[in-house]
Each structure stands twice: as C-alpha cells, then as structure tokens.
Short mmCIF file of C-alpha atoms in Angstrom, two decimals:
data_model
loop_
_atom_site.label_atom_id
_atom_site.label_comp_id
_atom_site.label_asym_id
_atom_site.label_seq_id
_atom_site.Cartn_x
_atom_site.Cartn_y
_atom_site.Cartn_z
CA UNK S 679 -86.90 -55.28 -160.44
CA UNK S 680 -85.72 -57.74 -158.31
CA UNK S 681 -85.23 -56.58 -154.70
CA UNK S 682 -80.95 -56.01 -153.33
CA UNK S 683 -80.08 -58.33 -150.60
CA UNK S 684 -80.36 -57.47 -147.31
CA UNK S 685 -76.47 -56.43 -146.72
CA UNK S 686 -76.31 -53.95 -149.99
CA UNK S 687 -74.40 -51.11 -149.48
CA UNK S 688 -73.16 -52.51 -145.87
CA UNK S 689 -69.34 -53.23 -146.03
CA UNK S 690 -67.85 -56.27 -146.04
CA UNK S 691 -65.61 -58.39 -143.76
CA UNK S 692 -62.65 -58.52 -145.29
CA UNK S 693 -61.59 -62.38 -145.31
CA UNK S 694 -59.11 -63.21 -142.98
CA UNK S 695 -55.25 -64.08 -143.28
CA UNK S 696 -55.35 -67.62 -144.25
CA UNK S 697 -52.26 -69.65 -141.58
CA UNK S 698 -48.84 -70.14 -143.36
CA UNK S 699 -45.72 -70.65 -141.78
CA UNK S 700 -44.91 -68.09 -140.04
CA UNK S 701 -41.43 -67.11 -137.25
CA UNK S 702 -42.65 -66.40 -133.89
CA UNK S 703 -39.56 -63.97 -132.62
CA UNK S 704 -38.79 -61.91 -129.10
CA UNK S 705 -37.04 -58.92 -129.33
CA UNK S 706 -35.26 -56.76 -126.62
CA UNK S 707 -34.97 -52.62 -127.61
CA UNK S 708 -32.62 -50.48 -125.92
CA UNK S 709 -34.86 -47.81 -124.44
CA UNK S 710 -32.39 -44.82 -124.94
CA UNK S 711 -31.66 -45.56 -128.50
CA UNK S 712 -33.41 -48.35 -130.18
CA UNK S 713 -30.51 -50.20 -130.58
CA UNK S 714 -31.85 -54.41 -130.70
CA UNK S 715 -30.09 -55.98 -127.52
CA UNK S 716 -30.93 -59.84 -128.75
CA UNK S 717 -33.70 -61.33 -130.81
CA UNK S 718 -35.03 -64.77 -129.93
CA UNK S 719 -36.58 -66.85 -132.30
CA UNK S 720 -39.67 -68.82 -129.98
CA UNK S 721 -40.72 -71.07 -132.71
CA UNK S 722 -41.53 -71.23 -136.55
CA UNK S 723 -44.97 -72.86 -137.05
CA UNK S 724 -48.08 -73.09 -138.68
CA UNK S 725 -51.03 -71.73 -136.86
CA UNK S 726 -54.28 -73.64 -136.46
CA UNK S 727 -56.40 -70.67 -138.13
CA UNK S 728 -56.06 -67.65 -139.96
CA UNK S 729 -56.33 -64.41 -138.06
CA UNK S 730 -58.20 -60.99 -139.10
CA UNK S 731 -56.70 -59.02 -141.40
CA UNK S 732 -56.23 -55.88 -139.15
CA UNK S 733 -54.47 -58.34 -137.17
CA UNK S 734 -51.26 -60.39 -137.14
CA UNK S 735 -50.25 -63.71 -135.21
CA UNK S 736 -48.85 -61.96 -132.48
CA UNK S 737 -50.93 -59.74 -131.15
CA UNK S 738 -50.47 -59.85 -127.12
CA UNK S 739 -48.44 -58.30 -125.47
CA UNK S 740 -45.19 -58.98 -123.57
CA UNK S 741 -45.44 -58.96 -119.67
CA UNK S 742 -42.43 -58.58 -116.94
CA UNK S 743 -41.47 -58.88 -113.52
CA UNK S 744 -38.01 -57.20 -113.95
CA UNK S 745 -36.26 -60.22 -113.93
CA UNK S 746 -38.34 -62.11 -116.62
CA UNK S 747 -40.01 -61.36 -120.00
CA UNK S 748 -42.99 -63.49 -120.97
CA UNK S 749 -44.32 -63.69 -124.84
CA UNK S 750 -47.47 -64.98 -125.32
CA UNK S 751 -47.97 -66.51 -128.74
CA UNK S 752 -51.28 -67.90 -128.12
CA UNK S 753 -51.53 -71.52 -129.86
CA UNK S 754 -48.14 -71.07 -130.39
CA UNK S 755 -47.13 -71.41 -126.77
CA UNK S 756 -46.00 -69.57 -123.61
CA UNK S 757 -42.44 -68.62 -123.31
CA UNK S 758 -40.52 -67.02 -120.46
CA UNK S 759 -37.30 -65.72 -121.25
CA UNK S 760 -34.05 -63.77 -118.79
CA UNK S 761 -33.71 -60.36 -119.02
CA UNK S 762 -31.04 -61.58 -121.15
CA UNK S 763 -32.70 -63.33 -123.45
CA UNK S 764 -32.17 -67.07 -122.16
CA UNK S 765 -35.28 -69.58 -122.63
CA UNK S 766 -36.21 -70.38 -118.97
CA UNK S 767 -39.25 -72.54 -120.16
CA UNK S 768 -42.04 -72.99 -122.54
CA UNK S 769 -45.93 -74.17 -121.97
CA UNK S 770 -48.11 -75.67 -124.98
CA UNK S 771 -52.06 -74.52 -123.72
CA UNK S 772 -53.54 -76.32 -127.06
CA UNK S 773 -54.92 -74.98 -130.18
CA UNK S 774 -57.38 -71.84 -130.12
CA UNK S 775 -60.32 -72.26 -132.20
CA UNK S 776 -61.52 -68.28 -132.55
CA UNK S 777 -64.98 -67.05 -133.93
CA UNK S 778 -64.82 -66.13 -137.46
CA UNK S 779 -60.88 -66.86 -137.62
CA UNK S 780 -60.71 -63.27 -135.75
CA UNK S 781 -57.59 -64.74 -134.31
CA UNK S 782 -55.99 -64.22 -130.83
CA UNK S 783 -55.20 -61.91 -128.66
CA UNK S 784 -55.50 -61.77 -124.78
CA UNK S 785 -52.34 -61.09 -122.87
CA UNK S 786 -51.33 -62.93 -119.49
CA UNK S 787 -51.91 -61.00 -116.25
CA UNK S 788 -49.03 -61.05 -114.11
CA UNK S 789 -48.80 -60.99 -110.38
CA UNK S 790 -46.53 -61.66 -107.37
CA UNK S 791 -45.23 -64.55 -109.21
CA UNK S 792 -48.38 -66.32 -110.64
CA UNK S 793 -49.10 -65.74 -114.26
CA UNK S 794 -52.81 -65.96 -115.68
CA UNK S 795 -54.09 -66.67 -119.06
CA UNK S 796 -57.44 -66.69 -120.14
CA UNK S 797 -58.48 -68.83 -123.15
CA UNK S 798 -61.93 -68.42 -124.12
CA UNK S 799 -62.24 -69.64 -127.59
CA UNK S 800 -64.71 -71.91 -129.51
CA UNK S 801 -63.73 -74.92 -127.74
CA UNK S 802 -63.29 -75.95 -124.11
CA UNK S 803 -62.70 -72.24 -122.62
CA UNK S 804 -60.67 -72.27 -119.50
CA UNK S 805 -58.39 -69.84 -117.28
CA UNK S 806 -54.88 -71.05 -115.79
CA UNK S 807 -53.15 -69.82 -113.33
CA UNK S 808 -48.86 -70.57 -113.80
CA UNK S 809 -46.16 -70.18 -111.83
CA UNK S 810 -44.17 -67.40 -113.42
CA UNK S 811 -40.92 -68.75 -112.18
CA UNK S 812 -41.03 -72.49 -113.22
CA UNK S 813 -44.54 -73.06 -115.34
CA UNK S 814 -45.80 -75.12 -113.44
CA UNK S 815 -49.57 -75.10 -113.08
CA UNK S 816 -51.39 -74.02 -109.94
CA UNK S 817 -54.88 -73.63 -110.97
CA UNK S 818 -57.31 -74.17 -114.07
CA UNK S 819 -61.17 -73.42 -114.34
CA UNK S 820 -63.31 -74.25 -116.54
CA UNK S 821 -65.45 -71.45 -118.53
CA UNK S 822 -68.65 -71.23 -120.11
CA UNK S 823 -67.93 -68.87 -123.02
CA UNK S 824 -67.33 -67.92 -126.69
CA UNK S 825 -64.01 -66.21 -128.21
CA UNK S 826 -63.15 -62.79 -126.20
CA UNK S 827 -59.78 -61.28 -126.37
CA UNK S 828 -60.21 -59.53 -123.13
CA UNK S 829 -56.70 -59.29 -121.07
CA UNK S 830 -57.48 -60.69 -117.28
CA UNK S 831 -56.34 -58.42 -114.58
CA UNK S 832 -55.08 -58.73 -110.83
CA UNK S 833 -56.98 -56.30 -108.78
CA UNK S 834 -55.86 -55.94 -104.92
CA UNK S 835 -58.13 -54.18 -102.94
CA UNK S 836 -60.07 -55.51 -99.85
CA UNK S 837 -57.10 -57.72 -99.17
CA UNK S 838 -57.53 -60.65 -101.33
CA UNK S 839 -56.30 -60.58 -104.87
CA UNK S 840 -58.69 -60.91 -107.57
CA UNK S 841 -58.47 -61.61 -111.75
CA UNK S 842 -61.23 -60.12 -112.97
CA UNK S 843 -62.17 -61.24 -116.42
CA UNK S 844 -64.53 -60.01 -118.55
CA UNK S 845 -66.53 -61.84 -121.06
CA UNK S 846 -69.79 -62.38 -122.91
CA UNK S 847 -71.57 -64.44 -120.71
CA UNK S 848 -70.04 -62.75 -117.58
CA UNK S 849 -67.78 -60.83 -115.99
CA UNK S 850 -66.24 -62.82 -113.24
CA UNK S 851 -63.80 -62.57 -110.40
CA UNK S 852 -61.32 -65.45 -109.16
CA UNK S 853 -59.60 -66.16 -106.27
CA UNK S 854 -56.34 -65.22 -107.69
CA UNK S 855 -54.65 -68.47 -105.02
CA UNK S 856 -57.42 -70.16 -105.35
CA UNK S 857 -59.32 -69.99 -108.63
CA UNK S 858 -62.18 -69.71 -106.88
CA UNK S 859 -65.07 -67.89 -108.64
CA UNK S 860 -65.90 -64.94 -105.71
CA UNK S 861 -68.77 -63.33 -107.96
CA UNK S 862 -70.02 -62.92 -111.21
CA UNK S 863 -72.29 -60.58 -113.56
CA UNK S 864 -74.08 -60.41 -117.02
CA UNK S 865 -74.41 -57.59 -119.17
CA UNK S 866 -71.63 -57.52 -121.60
CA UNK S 867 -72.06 -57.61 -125.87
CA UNK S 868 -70.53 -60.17 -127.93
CA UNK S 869 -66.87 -60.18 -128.58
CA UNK S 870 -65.55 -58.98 -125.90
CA UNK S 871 -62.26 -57.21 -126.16
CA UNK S 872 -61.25 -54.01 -123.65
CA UNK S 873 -59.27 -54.73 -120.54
CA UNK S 874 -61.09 -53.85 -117.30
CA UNK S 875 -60.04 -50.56 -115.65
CA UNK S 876 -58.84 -50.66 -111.86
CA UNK S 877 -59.10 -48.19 -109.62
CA UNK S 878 -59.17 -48.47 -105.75
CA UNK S 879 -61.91 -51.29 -105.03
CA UNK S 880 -63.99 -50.93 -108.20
CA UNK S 881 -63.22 -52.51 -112.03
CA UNK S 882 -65.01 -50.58 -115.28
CA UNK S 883 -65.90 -53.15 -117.98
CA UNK S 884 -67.26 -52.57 -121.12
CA UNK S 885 -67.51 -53.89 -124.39
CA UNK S 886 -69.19 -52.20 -127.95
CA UNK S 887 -69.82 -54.92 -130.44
CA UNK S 888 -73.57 -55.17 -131.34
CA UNK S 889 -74.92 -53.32 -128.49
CA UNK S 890 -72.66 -51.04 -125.64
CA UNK S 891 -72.18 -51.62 -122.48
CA UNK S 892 -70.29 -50.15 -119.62
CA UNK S 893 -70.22 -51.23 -115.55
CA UNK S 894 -68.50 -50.18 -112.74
CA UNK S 895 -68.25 -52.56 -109.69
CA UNK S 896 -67.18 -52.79 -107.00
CA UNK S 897 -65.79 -55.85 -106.71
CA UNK S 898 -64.03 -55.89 -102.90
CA UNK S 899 -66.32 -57.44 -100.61
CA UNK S 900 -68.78 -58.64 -103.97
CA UNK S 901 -69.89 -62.29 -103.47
CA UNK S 902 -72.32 -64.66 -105.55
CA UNK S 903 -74.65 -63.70 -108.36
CA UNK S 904 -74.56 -59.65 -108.91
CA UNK S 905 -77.66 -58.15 -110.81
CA UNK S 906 -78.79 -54.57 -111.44
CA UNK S 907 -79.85 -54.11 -107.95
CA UNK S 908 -77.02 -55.33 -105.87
CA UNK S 909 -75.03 -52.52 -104.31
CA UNK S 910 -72.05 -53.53 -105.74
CA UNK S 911 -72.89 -52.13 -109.07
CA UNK S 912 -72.48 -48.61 -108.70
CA UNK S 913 -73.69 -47.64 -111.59
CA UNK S 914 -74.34 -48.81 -115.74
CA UNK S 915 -74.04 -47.09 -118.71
CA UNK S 916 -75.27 -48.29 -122.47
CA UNK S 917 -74.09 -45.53 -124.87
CA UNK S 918 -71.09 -45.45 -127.49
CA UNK S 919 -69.04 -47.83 -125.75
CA UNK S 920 -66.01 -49.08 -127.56
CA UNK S 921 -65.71 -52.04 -129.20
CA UNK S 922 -61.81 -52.79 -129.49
CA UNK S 923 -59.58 -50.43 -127.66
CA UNK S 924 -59.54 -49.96 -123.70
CA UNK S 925 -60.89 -46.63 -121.81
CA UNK S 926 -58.44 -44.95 -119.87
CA UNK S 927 -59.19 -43.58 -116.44
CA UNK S 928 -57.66 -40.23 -115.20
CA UNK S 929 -58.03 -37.58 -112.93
CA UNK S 930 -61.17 -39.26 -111.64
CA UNK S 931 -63.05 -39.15 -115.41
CA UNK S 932 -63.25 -42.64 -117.40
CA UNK S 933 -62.39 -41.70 -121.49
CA UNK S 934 -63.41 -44.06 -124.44
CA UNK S 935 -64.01 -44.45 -127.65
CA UNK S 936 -67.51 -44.89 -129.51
CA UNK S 937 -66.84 -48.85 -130.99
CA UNK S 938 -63.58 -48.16 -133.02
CA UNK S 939 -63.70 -44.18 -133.07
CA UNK S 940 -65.41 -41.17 -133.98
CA UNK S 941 -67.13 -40.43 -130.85
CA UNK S 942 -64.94 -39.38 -127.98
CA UNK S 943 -66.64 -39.64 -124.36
CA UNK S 944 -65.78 -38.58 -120.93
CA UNK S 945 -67.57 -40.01 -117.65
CA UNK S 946 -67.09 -39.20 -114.05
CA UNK S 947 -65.77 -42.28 -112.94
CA UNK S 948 -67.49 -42.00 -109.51
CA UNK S 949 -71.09 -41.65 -110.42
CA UNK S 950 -71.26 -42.73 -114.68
CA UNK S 951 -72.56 -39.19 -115.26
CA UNK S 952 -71.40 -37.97 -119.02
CA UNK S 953 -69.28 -34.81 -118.58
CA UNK S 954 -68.71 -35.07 -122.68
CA UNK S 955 -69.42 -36.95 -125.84
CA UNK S 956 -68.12 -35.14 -129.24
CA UNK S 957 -67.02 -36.19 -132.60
CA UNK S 958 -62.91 -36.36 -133.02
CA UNK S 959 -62.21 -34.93 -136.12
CA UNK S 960 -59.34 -37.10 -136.13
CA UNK S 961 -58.36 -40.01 -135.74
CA UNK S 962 -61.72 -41.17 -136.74
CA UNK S 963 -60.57 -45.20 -136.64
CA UNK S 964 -59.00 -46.12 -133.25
CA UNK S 965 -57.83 -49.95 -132.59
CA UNK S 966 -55.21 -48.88 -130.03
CA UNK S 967 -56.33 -48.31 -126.25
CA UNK S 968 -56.21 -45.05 -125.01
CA UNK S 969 -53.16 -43.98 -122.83
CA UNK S 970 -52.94 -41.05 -120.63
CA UNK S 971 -50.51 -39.01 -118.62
CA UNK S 972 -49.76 -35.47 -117.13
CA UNK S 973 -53.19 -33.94 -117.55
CA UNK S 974 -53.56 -35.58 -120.85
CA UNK S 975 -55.18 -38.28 -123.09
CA UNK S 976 -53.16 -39.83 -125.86
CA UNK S 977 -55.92 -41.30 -128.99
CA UNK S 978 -53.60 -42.51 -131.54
CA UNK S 979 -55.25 -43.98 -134.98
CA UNK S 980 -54.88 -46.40 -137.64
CA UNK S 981 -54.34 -43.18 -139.70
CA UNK S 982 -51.01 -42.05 -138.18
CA UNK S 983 -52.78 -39.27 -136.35
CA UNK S 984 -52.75 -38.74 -132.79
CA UNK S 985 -55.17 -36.50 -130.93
CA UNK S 986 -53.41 -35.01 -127.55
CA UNK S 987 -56.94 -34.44 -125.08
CA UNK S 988 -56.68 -31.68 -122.42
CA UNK S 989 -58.26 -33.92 -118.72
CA UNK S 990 -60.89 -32.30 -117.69
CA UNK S 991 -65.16 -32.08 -117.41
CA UNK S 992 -64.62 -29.92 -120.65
CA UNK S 993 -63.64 -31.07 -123.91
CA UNK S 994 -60.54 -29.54 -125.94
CA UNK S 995 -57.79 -30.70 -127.96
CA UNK S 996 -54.03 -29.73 -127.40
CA UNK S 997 -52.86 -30.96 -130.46
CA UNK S 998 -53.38 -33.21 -133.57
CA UNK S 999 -49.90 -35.24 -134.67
CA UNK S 1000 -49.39 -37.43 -137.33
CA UNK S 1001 -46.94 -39.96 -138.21
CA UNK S 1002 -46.20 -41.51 -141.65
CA UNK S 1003 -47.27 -44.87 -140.31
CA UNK S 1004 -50.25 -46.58 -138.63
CA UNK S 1005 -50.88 -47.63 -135.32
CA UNK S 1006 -52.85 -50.74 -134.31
CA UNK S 1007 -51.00 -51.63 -130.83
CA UNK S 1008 -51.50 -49.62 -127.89
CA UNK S 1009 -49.38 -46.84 -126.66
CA UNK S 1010 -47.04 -47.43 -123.62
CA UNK S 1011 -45.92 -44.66 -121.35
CA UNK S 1012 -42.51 -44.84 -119.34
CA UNK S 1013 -40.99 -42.08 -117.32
CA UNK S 1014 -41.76 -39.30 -119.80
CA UNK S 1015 -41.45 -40.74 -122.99
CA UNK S 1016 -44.26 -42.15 -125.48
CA UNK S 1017 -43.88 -45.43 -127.26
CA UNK S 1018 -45.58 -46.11 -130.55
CA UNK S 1019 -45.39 -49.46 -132.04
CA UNK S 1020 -46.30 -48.83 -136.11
CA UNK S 1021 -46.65 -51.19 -139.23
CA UNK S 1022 -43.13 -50.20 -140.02
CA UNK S 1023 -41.22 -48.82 -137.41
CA UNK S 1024 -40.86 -48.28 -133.30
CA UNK S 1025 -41.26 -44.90 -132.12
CA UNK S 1026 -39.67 -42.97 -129.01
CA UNK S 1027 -41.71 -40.18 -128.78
CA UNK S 1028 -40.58 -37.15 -125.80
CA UNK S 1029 -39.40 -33.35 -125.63
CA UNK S 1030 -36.32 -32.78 -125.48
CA UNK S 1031 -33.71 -32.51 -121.96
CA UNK S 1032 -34.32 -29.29 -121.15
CA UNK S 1033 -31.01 -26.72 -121.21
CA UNK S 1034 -31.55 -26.06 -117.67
CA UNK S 1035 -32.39 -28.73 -115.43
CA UNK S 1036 -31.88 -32.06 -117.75
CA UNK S 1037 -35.33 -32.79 -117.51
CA UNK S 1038 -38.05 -33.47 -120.24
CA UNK S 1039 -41.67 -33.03 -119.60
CA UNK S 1040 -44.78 -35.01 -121.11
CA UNK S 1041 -44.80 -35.27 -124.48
#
C-alpha cells in the first residue's frame, strides 16, 4: 500500500476567518457594576486579511494614562479617546500583512506621554514612537523582521528609558527619546508572541513556537551586539517555554506555561534554576497570560477553568474554578478584584466586603 503523507494523524490548521465588514467599537464599563458608561463606534471596515480563528479583529489591548484611553485596531487605525469618550485623534499606520493570515495583535506601550507601536509584519516592519497627547510622530525605525505579536515595553532602570522589543531575529532595546537601537540579541523561535517581563534592571523574553527559548538580561548599562558570553545575559533557558501567553514574575520566581499549556514551570528569576515543572491537570489549553497577586498565580483556560497556584519553590494548587465560558484574553487585576474577559460575557471576579472591616481580600 501506498505510503500516508507525511502530516497523517498531525492536526490541522484550522483556516482562518476570511475579512468581512466588520464594526470596530470602544467601550467604557463601570467597574463597580458593569453598567456600559458610552460605546464608541472607531470605524466600520474591511480588514486587509483574515485573522486566526482563535482570534478576532481586535485583539490588543486598550492602554491609559488616566486622562486618555487608546484602542489599537491594528490596520484599522490608532484612536485616542477622553475619559469621556470624545475622539481626540486618529492615526492610519498602513495595512498589516501577517504570516499565515494569523492576524494582529501587539498592543502600544505607553509612557510619560509617548506612545509606541511595533509593527512587524510581512512587509516593511517598523516601530513608531507617538505623542500620546496630539499623534504626532516623534520617531520611526526601521526593522528587519517577520510577523510577531509581541507587546513593546518601557523599562526604566539605569536612568534612561528603554522599549524593549522582542522578536525573531532579535530582541532589541531603543532609546525610548531617541529611537536609538542601545543593544540587541538573537535567540528567540519564530512567531514571537509573550510580552517581556520587567523587573529592576533585567527583561525575561521568551518565546515557544518551534523550539523554546527563555533569556534574562540585563539590559541597564547593555550596549552593542550581546551574545552568550556577554555579562549582560545572566542566564538562558531552552525548555517548555510558552508559545502564546506571557510568564508572570512573583515573589522572585518567573511562572509559564509549556507552548499553550499542560506543563506548568517555575524558575528562580535570579539565577534560571527550575524550582518546578508539572503537568496541570487543568486547564490543559492556555492562550491567556498568566496573572498573579497575593501569594498567588491565576492560569485561566480556553476551557472555562482556572487553576489558583500557591507562590512558592513548591508546587500546589489552591483551587480549580470554572466558568461556563472561555477565556482567550488575559486576566487583569485591580485593587482586589479579578477581571475575566469571556466569549460571552465580562466577569468581576472578588470575595465579598467583609462584615467587619469593609474590606475584601484576593480572590
């Protein structure tokens, strides 16, 4: 008999969501309640190119200041909006061309008033630096890489504000004034897609799509070409990295993901060395980056299920939730109450006020 292909039994791609019109909307939740404040509509287009189908068309996230709420629709435009929903202005960056129609998904990094997107795609990749208040451009660079969906971020110590991107090619940090490229290092997989992790003067990349790959570096004081050797990388690790959601770093341990779930690892964040790495029996599918807060680690699944992770060198779970819904977007913490964004519905997740002092503890 003949012999199967070479991909029998593998699973498929799914195709992805071919571009129709679609309504590109803003919407302001009261915290306390739920209640919708106002509800913007940015602009009803077609996009470019489909998007995966785990996906949608609007996949970053929303970034403030306090005073001004900034939606990031990709191809779609740039919008800045008043905390009371007024349209302060709008920037067109140009049509993403992503690989494999995997769509987009990198959210600006926002700070002391300049706003940075990163645009790697299958074109002309670039970052740009805006001015949060008016739009106006301040800097643009040129980049030499494929599609990642990495978020940039603004790290501060040694003085000097960096963005620190990561990416295929390299992992590189800018003058955040300037745009200035102040160093820059290989090592990362294809598709590139966790944010880097801050902490003091270092940044933890990593990325888990054919291959792993984890660095920490210490990027105040870093100049030039970085390899291996150079003393600003403290240390690397290549095991059961993730490939789509973001570690979390607390109480001095770095917590991920193996590519989209199953394996759950904890590192000391100081020296790389593995204090953990077990099989979750649930969630077992993880899209969402991991959140953490009050001597716990929040993994929440495409399932519904959230697994509640005691901090510490030793591994144990708290508690196993689940929620008649699924969860692709991350988790956001304020004060003491959990936010889930679902396929249906917005969640406010928290104990409740205590009888005696008014207060609520972690959830």
């Amino acid at each position: 008999p003949a012999a199967p292909p070479r991909d029998a039994g593998r699973p498929r791609r799914p195709p992805p969501i071919q571009a129709a019109k679609q309504r590109f909307e803003v919407l302001a939740l009261a915290r306390d309640d739920g209640r919708v404040l106002w509800r913007r509509t940015a602009i009803e287009a077609t996009p470019p190119a489909g998007t995966h189908p785990h996906a949608t068309f609007a996949s970053a996230s929303p970034v403030t200041d306090g005073e001004r709420i900034f939606a990031h629709f990709g191809s779609q435009g740039l919008y800045a909006y008043s905390w009371d929903g007024e349209l302060l202005w709008s920037k067109d960056l140009g049509d993403m061309q992503t690989r494999n129609s995997f769509g987009e998904g990198s959210t600006p990094a926002l700070h002391d008033g300049v706003l940075v997107v990163n645009w790697d795609h299958e074109g002309d990749s670039f970052i740009v630096a805006l001015d949060a208040a008016t739009g106006a451009e301040r800097w643009r660079r040129s980049r030499d890489e494929p599609t990642s969906w990495s978020t940039p971020v603004v790290a501060t110590g040694g003085g000097k504000p960096q963005v620190i991107v990561a990416a295929t090619g390299r992992t590189r940090g800018y003058d955040l004034a300037t745009g200035e490229v102040l160093w820059q290092v290989a090592g990362m997989t294809l598709n590139v897609v966790p944010t880097p992790i801050v902490a003091g003067d270092v940044v933890y990349v990593t990325s888990g799509f054919r291959g792993n790959k984890m660095q920490a570096i210490r990027y105040a004081g870093a100049s030039g070409e970085l390899d291996a050797g150079d003393p600003a990388i403290l240390w690397q690790y290549d095991r059961d990295t993730p490939y789509v959601p973001s570690p979390v770093l607390a109480e001095g341990q770095l917590y991920f993901v193996k590519r989209n779930g199953g394996i759950l690892s904890a590192l000391d964040a100081a020296t790389g060395a593995v204090r953990y790495a077990v099989r979750l029996d649930r969630p077992d599918n993880v899209y969402a980056s991991l959140v953490a807060a009050a001597g716990r680690v929040y993994v929440v699944g495409r399932d519904g299920t959230t697994a509640v992770i005691k901090c510490g060198p030793s591994f144990e779970v708290l508690a196993t939730n689940h929620l008649d819904d699924g969860f692709d977007a991350s988790p956001a913490i304020v004060g003491d109450v959990l936010y889930l964004r679902g396929r249906t519905h917005l969640y406010a997740i928290a104990r409740p006020l205590s009888a005696a002092g008014g207060e609520r503890s972690a959830p």
